[in-house]
Short mmCIF file of C-alpha atoms in Angstrom, two decimals:
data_model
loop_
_atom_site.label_atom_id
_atom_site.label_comp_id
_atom_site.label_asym_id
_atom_site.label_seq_id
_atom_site.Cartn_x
_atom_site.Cartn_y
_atom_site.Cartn_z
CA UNK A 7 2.07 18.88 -20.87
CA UNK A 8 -0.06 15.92 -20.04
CA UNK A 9 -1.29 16.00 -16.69
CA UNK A 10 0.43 11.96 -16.30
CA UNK A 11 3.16 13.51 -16.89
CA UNK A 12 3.09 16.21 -13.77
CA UNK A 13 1.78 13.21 -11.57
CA UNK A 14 5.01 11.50 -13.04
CA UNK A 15 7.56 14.74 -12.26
CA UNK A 16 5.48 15.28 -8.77
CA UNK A 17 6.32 11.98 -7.74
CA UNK A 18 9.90 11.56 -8.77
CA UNK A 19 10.50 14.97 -7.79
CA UNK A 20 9.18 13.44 -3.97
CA UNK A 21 10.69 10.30 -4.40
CA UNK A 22 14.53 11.52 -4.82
CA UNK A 23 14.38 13.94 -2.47
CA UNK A 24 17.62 14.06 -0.34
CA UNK A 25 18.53 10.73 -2.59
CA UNK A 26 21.02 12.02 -4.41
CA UNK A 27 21.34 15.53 -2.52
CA UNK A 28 22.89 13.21 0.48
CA UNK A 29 25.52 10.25 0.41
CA UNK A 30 23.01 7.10 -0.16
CA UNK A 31 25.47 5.13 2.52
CA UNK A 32 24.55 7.54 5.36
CA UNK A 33 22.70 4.63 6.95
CA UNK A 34 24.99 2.27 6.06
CA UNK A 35 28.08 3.98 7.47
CA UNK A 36 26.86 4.74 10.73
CA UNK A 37 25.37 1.23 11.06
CA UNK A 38 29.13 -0.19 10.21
CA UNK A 39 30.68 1.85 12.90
CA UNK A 40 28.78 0.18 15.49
CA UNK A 41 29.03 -3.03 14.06
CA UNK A 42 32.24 -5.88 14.05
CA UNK A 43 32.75 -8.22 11.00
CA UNK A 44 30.89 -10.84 13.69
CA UNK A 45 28.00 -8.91 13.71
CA UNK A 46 24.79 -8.33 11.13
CA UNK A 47 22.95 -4.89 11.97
CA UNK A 48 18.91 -4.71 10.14
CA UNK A 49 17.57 -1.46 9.20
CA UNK A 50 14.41 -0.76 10.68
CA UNK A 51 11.43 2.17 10.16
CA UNK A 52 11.92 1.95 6.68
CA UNK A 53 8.27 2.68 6.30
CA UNK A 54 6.27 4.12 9.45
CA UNK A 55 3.49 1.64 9.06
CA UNK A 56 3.24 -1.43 6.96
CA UNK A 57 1.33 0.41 4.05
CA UNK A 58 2.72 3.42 2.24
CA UNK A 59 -1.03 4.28 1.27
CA UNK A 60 -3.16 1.81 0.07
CA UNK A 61 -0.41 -0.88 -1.07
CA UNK A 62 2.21 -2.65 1.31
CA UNK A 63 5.04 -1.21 2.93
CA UNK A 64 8.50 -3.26 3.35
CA UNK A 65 7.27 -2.89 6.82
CA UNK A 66 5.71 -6.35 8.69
CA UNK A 67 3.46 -6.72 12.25
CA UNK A 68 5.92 -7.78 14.96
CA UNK A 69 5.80 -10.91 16.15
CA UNK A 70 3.01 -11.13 18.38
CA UNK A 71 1.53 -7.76 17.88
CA UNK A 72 -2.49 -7.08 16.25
CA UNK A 73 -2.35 -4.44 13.97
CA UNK A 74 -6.32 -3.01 13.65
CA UNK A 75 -6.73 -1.32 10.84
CA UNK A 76 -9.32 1.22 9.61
CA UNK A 77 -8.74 2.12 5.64
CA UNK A 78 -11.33 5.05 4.97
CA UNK A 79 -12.21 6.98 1.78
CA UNK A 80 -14.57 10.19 0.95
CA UNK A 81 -16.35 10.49 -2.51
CA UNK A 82 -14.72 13.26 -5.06
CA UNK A 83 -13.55 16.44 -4.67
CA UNK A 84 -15.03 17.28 -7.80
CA UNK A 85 -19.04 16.70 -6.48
CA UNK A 86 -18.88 20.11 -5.26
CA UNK A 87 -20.33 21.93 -2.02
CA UNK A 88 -24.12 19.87 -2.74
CA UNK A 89 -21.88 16.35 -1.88
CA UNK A 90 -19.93 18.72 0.92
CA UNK A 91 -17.30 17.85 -1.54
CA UNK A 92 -16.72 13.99 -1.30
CA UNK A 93 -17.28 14.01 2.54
CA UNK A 94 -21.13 13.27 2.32
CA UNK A 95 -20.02 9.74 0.82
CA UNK A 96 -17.70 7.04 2.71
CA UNK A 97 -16.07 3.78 1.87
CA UNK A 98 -14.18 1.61 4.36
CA UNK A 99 -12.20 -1.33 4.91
CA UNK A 100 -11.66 -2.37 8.16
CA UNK A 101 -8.33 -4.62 8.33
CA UNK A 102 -6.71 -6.90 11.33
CA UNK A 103 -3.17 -7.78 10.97
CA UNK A 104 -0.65 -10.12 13.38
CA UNK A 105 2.39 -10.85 13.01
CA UNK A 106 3.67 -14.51 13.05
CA UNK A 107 7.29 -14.36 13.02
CA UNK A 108 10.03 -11.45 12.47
CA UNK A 109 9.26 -12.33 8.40
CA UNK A 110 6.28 -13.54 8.44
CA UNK A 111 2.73 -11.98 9.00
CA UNK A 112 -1.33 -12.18 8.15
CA UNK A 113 -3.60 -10.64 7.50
CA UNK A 114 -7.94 -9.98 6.43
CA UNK A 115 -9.95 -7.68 6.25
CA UNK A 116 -14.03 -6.40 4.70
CA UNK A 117 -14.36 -3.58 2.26
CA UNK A 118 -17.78 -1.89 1.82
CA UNK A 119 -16.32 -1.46 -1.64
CA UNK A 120 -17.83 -4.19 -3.50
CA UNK A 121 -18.71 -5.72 -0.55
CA UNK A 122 -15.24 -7.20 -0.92
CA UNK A 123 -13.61 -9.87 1.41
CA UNK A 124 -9.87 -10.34 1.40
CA UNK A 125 -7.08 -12.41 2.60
CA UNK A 126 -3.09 -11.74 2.39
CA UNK A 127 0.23 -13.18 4.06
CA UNK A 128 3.18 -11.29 3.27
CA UNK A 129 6.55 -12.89 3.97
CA UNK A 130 10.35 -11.13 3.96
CA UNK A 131 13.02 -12.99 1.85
CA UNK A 132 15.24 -10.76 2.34
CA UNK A 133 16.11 -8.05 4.78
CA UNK A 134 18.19 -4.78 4.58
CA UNK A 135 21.59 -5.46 6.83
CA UNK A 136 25.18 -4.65 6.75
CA UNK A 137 27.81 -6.22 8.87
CA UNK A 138 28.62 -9.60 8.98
CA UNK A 139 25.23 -9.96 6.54
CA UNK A 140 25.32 -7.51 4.31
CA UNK A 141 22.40 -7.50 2.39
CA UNK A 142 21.49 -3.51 0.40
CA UNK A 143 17.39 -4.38 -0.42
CA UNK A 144 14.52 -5.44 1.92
CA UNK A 145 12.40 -8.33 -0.32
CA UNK A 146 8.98 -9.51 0.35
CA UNK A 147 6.58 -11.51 -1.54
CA UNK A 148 2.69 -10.55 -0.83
CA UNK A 149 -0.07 -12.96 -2.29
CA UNK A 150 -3.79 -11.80 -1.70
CA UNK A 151 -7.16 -13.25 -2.46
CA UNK A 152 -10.37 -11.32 -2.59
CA UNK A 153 -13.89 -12.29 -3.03
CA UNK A 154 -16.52 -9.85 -4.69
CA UNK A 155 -19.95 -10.25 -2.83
CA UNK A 156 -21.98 -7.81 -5.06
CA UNK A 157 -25.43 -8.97 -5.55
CA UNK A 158 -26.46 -9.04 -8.87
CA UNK A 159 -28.41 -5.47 -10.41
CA UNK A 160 -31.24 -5.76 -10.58
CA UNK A 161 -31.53 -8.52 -8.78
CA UNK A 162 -33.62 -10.56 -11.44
CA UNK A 163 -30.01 -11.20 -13.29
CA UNK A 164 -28.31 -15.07 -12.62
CA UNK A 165 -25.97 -14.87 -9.77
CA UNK A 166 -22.26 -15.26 -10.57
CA UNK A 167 -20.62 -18.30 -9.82
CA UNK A 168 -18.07 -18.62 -6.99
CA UNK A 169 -15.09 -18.57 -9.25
CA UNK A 170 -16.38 -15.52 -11.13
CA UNK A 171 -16.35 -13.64 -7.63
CA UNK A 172 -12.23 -14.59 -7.11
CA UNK A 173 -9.23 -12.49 -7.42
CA UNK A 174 -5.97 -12.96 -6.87
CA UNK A 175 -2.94 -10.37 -6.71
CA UNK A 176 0.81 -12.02 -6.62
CA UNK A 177 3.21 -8.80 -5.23
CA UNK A 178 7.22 -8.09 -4.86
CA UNK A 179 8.16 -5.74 -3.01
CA UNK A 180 11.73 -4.28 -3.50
CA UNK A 181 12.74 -1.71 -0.95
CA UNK A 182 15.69 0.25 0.42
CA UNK A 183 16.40 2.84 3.03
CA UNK A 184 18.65 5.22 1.64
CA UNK A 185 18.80 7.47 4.69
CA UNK A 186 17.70 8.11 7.97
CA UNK A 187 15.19 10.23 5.66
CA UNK A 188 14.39 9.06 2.70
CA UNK A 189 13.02 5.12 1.39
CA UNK A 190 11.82 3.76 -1.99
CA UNK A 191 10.51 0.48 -2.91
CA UNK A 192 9.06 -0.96 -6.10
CA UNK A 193 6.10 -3.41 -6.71
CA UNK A 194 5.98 -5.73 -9.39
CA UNK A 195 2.74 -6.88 -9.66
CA UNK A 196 0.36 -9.58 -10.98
CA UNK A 197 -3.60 -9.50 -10.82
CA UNK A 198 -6.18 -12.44 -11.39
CA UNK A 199 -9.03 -10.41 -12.28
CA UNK A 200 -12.65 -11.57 -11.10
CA UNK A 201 -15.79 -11.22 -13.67
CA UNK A 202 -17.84 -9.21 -12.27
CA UNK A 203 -16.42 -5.76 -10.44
CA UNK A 204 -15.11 -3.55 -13.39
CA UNK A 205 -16.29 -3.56 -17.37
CA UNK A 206 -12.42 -5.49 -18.93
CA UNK A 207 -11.59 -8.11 -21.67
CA UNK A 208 -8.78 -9.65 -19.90
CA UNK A 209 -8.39 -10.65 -16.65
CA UNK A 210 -4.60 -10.73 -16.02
CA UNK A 211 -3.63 -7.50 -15.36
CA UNK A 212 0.15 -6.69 -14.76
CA UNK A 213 1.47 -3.37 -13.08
CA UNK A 214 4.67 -1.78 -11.81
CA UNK A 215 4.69 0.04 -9.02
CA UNK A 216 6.52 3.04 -7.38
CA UNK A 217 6.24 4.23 -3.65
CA UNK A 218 8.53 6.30 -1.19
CA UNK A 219 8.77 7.96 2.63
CA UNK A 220 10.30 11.29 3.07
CA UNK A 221 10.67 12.37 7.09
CA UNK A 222 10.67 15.41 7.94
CA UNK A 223 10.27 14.97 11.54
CA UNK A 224 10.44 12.80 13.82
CA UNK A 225 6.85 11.71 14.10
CA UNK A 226 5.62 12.85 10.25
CA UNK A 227 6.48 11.66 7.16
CA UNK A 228 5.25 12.80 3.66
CA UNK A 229 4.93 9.14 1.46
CA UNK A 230 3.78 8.80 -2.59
CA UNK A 231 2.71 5.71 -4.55
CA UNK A 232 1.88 5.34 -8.20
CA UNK A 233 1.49 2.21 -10.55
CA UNK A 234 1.68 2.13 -13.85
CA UNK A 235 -0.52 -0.62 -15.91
CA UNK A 236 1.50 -2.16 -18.76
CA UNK A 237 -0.96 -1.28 -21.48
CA UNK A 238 -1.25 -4.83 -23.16
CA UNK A 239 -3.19 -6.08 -19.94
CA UNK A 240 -4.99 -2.50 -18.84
CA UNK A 241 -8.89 -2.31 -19.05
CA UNK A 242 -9.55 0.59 -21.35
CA UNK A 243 -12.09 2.26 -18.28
CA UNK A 244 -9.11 2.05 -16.16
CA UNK A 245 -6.55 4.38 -14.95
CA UNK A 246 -3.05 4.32 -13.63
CA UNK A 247 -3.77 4.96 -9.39
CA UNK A 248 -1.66 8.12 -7.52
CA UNK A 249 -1.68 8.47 -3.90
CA UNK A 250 0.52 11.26 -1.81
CA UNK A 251 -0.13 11.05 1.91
CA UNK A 252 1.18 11.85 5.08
CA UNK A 253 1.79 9.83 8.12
CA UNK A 254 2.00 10.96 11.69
CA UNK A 255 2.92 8.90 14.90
CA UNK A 256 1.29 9.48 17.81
CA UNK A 257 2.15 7.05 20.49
CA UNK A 258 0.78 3.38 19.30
CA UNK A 259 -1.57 5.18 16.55
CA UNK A 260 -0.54 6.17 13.21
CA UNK A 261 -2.80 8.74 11.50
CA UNK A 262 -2.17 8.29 7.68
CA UNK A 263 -3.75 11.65 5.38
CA UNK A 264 -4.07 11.25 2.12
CA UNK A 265 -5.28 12.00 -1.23
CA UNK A 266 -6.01 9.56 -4.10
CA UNK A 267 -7.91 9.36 -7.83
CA UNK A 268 -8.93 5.16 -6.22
CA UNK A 269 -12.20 4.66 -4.22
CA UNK A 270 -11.03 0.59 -3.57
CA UNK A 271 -8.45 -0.07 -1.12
CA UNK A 272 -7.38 -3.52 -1.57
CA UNK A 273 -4.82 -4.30 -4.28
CA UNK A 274 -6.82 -5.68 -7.32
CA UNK A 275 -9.43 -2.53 -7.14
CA UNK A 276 -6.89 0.06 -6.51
CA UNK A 277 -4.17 -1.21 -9.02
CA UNK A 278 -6.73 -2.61 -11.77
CA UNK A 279 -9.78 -1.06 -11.47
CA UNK A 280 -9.24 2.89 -11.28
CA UNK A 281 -11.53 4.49 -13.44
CA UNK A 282 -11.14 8.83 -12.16
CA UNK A 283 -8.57 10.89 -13.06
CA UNK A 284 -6.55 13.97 -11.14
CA UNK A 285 -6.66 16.18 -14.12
CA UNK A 286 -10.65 15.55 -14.19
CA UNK A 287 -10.65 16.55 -9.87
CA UNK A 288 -12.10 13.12 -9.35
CA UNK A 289 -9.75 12.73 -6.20
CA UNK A 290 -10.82 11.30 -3.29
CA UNK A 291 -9.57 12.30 0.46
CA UNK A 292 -9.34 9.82 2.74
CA UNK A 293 -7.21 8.57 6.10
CA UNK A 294 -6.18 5.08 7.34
CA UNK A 295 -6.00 4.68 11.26
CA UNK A 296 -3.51 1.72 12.49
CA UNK A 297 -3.66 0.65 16.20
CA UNK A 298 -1.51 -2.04 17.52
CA UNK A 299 -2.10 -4.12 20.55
CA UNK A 300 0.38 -6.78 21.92
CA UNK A 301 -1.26 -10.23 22.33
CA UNK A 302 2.14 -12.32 22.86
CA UNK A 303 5.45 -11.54 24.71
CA UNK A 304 7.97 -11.78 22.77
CA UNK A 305 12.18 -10.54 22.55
CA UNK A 306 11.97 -7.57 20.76
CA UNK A 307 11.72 -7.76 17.44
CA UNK A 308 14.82 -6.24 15.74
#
């Protein structure tokens, strides 16, 4: 069997864990009984952090609260005990986040990856409620603009223009909490390529992505994300990016663990650009580090 499709069973086999093995209204049935027909109850924590693992989360920053980031990646397993296997090599992006409004929130951050630049906002259209609202998905819309600052190589080449060096990735994110356990959410999602990062002959790029949270405990949570390229609009170098993780809470840090086949962590380089492959051992371990700090007072957020 193709190893895409083991990646494929590993994930839905993670995915629809206690989906279907519990009542998918757990949530919503104890959220009624507290609730009046005058009344609209949110879910909350359906994600522990506003990423699953490189892409978004349904999660957003509170209101008043700076989320600093720190995205890190090793080189590949596969490098062997010379390369201390992948840990001799490091990539980073370091990220800050704030939150504007309950559904609305910012965010940049610098990638030594390319030397890339990026900007995102990511704003909830809809929110997961019963009650007096009852509403069964969480919607958000994420746009994001990155700017390659690769010099040329050698150096004796013409420099790109400006435009050549933009990106642009247009995201939905489609999420529900089926338990107190278990969440999914799928990304349907649209990339401007730029010209000079990764060998293509097209520059839109379209993918559909997968991603869910199983808890286990309180504090940790095992998470998985995959996106598949739709092959009209796929680079022929590229590859379809898996990532399974784990997140653990520890006060106001969250410690995410994880192992993926993508060295770029911003959307248009993880989605689009993935060139290694799991059944090759070109997987890459790596941890993102999210502390908040509250800036502004405000009511609390749910």
């Amino acid at each position: 069997m193709p190893i895409k499709n083991y990646c494929f069973i590993l994930i839905t086999s993670l995915l629809t864990t206690n989906l279907f093995a519990q009542d998918s209204t757990d949530v919503m049935s104890s959220l009624e009984k507290e609730t009046t027909k005058d009344e609209t109850v949110y879910t909350n924590a359906t994600f522990k952090t506003t990423r699953v693992v490189s892409g978004h989360s349904t999660e957003n920053t509170a209101p008043g609260v700076l989320d600093f980031r720190i995205n890190h990646r090793f080189g590949q397993l596969n490098t062997g005990i010379y390369n201390w296997f992948g840990l001799d090599e490091a990539t980073m992006r370091m990220g800050f986040d704030y939150g504007i409004s309950e559904n609305f929130m910012v965010g940049i951050g610098h990638s030594t990856f390319q030397k890339s630049y990026d900007a995102f906002v990511k704003i909830r259209l809809l929110r997961q409620s019963t009650g007096k609202k009852n509403m069964p998905i969480t919607l958000s819309y994420v746009p994001v603009i990155a700017i390659n600052t690769l010099r040329p190589d050698p150096p004796t080449l013409p420099k790109p223009d400006f435009a050549d060096r933009v990106s642009f990735t247009n995201q939905l994110i489609i999420g529900r909490k089926f338990s107190e356990s278990s969440s999914l959410q799928l990304m349907p999602t649209y990339i401007r390529r730029d010209t000079i990062s990764f060998p293509y002959t097209k520059r839109n790029a379209f993918a559909i992505g997968i991603a869910g949270r199983q808890k286990i405990s309180r504090r940790v949570s095992v998470n998985a994300e995959y996106y598949y390229q739709l092959p009209d609009t796929k680079s022929p170098e590229a590859t379809n990016v898996l990532s399974l993780g784990v997140d653990i809470e520890t006060g106001g840090h969250v410690f995410q663990l994880h192992f993926t086949n993508s060295r770029g962590m911003i959307e248009k380089s993880f989605i689009a650009e993935t060139s290694g492959r799991w059944d090759d051992g070109d997987i890459l371990f790596g941890f993102n580090i999210s502390r908040v700090f509250h800036i502004k007072k405000t009511k609390d957020h749910w």
